[in-house]
Tab-separated table of C-alpha atoms in Angstrom:
chain	number	residue	atom	x	y	z
A	1	MET	CA	5.891	17.432	14.531
A	2	LYS	CA	5.800	13.754	13.576
A	3	LEU	CA	8.728	12.736	11.356
A	4	ASN	CA	7.827	9.184	10.336
A	5	GLY	CA	4.839	7.071	9.468
A	6	ILE	CA	1.381	8.321	8.646
A	7	LEU	CA	1.199	12.095	8.892
A	8	ASN	CA	-2.561	12.370	8.354
A	9	SER	CA	-3.844	12.965	11.884
A	10	GLN	CA	-7.268	11.389	11.275
A	11	ILE	CA	-5.762	8.151	9.970
A	12	SER	CA	-3.066	8.050	12.664
A	13	LYS	CA	-5.598	8.571	15.458
A	14	GLY	CA	-8.086	6.163	13.890
A	15	LEU	CA	-5.502	3.393	13.749
A	16	SER	CA	-4.453	4.082	17.345
A	17	ASP	CA	-8.046	3.707	18.533
A	18	LEU	CA	-8.591	0.251	16.968
A	19	GLY	CA	-8.936	-2.995	18.872
A	20	HIS	CA	-8.844	-6.643	17.867
A	21	THR	CA	-11.361	-7.490	15.096
A	22	ASP	CA	-12.201	-3.834	14.376
A	23	LEU	CA	-12.627	-3.107	10.675
A	24	ILE	CA	-11.329	-0.302	8.477
A	25	ALA	CA	-11.544	0.156	4.724
A	26	ILE	CA	-9.496	1.716	1.965
A	27	GLY	CA	-11.465	2.678	-1.117
A	28	ASP	CA	-11.210	4.093	-4.579
A	29	CYS	CA	-12.576	7.524	-5.437
A	30	GLY	CA	-15.944	6.116	-6.521
A	31	LEU	CA	-16.792	4.066	-3.422
A	32	PRO	CA	-19.897	5.430	-1.689
A	33	ILE	CA	-18.878	6.348	1.860
A	34	ALA	CA	-20.909	7.844	4.690
A	35	ASN	CA	-19.558	11.313	5.505
A	36	ASP	CA	-19.120	10.487	9.192
A	37	LYS	CA	-16.759	7.597	8.310
A	38	LYS	CA	-14.860	9.164	5.407
A	39	ILE	CA	-11.233	10.240	5.633
A	40	ASP	CA	-10.728	11.776	2.214
A	41	ILE	CA	-7.108	11.953	1.085
A	42	SER	CA	-7.835	12.073	-2.647
A	43	LEU	CA	-6.005	14.820	-4.521
A	44	LYS	CA	-6.783	14.061	-8.151
A	45	LEU	CA	-7.659	10.988	-10.211
A	46	GLY	CA	-5.091	8.340	-9.401
A	47	VAL	CA	-3.424	10.244	-6.550
A	48	PRO	CA	-2.797	8.842	-4.061
A	49	SER	CA	-3.113	5.356	-5.464
A	50	PHE	CA	-4.918	2.586	-3.642
A	51	ILE	CA	-1.739	0.475	-3.452
A	52	ASP	CA	0.374	3.347	-2.074
A	53	VAL	CA	-2.157	3.952	0.682
A	54	LEU	CA	-2.550	0.248	1.464
A	55	GLU	CA	1.206	-0.226	1.752
A	56	GLU	CA	1.585	2.790	4.032
A	57	VAL	CA	-1.320	1.783	6.284
A	58	LEU	CA	0.100	-1.735	6.614
A	59	LYS	CA	3.298	-0.299	8.091
A	60	ASP	CA	1.202	0.792	11.077
A	61	PHE	CA	-1.606	-1.790	11.151
A	62	SER	CA	-1.637	-5.550	11.723
A	63	VAL	CA	-4.182	-7.408	9.558
A	64	GLU	CA	-5.901	-10.627	10.613
A	65	LYS	CA	-7.962	-10.987	7.440
A	66	TYR	CA	-9.381	-8.912	4.620
A	67	ILE	CA	-12.408	-8.700	2.354
A	68	LEU	CA	-12.574	-7.826	-1.347
A	69	ALA	CA	-15.467	-7.494	-3.771
A	70	SER	CA	-15.586	-10.596	-5.976
A	71	GLU	CA	-15.913	-8.354	-9.031
A	72	ILE	CA	-12.240	-7.362	-8.660
A	73	LYS	CA	-11.265	-10.804	-10.026
A	74	THR	CA	-12.963	-10.031	-13.355
A	75	TYR	CA	-12.678	-6.254	-13.685
A	76	ASN	CA	-9.341	-5.511	-12.008
A	77	ALA	CA	-7.335	-8.747	-11.861
A	78	ASN	CA	-3.990	-6.894	-11.705
A	79	GLN	CA	-5.061	-5.041	-8.569
A	80	ASP	CA	-6.323	-8.310	-7.064
A	81	GLU	CA	-2.898	-9.892	-7.630
A	82	LYS	CA	-1.042	-6.901	-6.148
A	83	ILE	CA	-3.203	-7.080	-3.020
A	84	LYS	CA	-2.548	-10.816	-2.644
A	85	GLN	CA	1.198	-10.211	-2.978
A	86	ILE	CA	1.216	-7.412	-0.420
A	87	LEU	CA	-0.926	-9.388	2.030
A	88	ALA	CA	0.618	-12.806	1.339
A	89	GLY	CA	-0.266	-15.312	4.039
A	90	VAL	CA	-3.271	-13.338	5.304
A	91	ASP	CA	-6.728	-14.948	5.091
A	92	TYR	CA	-9.222	-13.271	2.784
A	93	THR	CA	-12.735	-13.586	1.433
A	94	TYR	CA	-14.616	-12.327	-1.562
A	95	ILE	CA	-18.157	-11.020	-1.320
A	96	SER	CA	-20.316	-9.282	-3.898
A	97	HIS	CA	-19.810	-5.549	-4.348
A	98	GLU	CA	-23.319	-4.970	-3.002
A	99	GLU	CA	-22.460	-6.966	0.141
A	100	PHE	CA	-19.185	-5.061	0.366
A	101	LYS	CA	-20.990	-1.711	0.380
A	102	GLU	CA	-23.355	-3.036	3.057
A	103	LYS	CA	-20.375	-4.242	5.148
A	104	LEU	CA	-19.006	-0.683	5.158
A	105	LYS	CA	-21.598	0.041	7.854
A	106	ASP	CA	-19.433	-2.051	10.216
A	107	VAL	CA	-16.115	-0.273	9.625
A	108	LYS	CA	-14.703	2.370	11.956
A	109	PHE	CA	-13.541	4.549	9.049
A	110	VAL	CA	-12.869	4.486	5.305
A	111	ILE	CA	-9.837	6.082	3.682
A	112	ARG	CA	-10.868	7.478	0.293
A	113	THR	CA	-7.985	7.502	-2.174
A	114	GLY	CA	-7.701	9.015	-5.632
A	115	GLU	CA	-7.632	5.548	-7.205
A	116	ASN	CA	-9.762	5.380	-10.336
A	117	THR	CA	-9.599	1.705	-11.292
A	118	PRO	CA	-12.656	-0.495	-10.674
A	119	TYR	CA	-13.197	-2.332	-7.393
A	120	SER	CA	-10.001	-1.039	-5.757
A	121	ASN	CA	-11.517	-1.392	-2.310
A	122	ILE	CA	-10.597	-3.469	0.716
A	123	ILE	CA	-11.896	-4.052	4.227
A	124	LEU	CA	-9.169	-4.896	6.720
A	125	GLN	CA	-9.748	-6.603	10.063
A	126	ALA	CA	-7.392	-5.725	12.912
A	127	LYS	CA	-5.255	-8.512	14.316
A	128	ASN	CA	-4.565	-8.981	17.992
A	129	ILE	CA	-0.918	-8.012	18.546
A	130	PHE	CA	-0.469	-10.099	21.685
């Protein structure tokens, strides 16, 4: 049995299968996600939190850049700031929430958290580790 890191087998395998520029997403409990891409780890409202999941994933995933919905700046500025602190020095872009949902078609998988604050969603692009 694995003793460290991500214990969820779907997430662990999904991360292992990624290559440079592949995309994954972490979303709040309200983000519409196609069933074939969803890894649902939500337990109840707020658990696990978006930030807890992001921090854990980043221990096992190298990010080249990330995408946020521009609405986060207005409707969840605290979450926006936390993300920028956690991913300091990493390039990012904002797109509309509608564009964000459309971009989910390009991700390999989406981790659905229990987060219940607005626009707590991120698309992460894998960085080349060489």
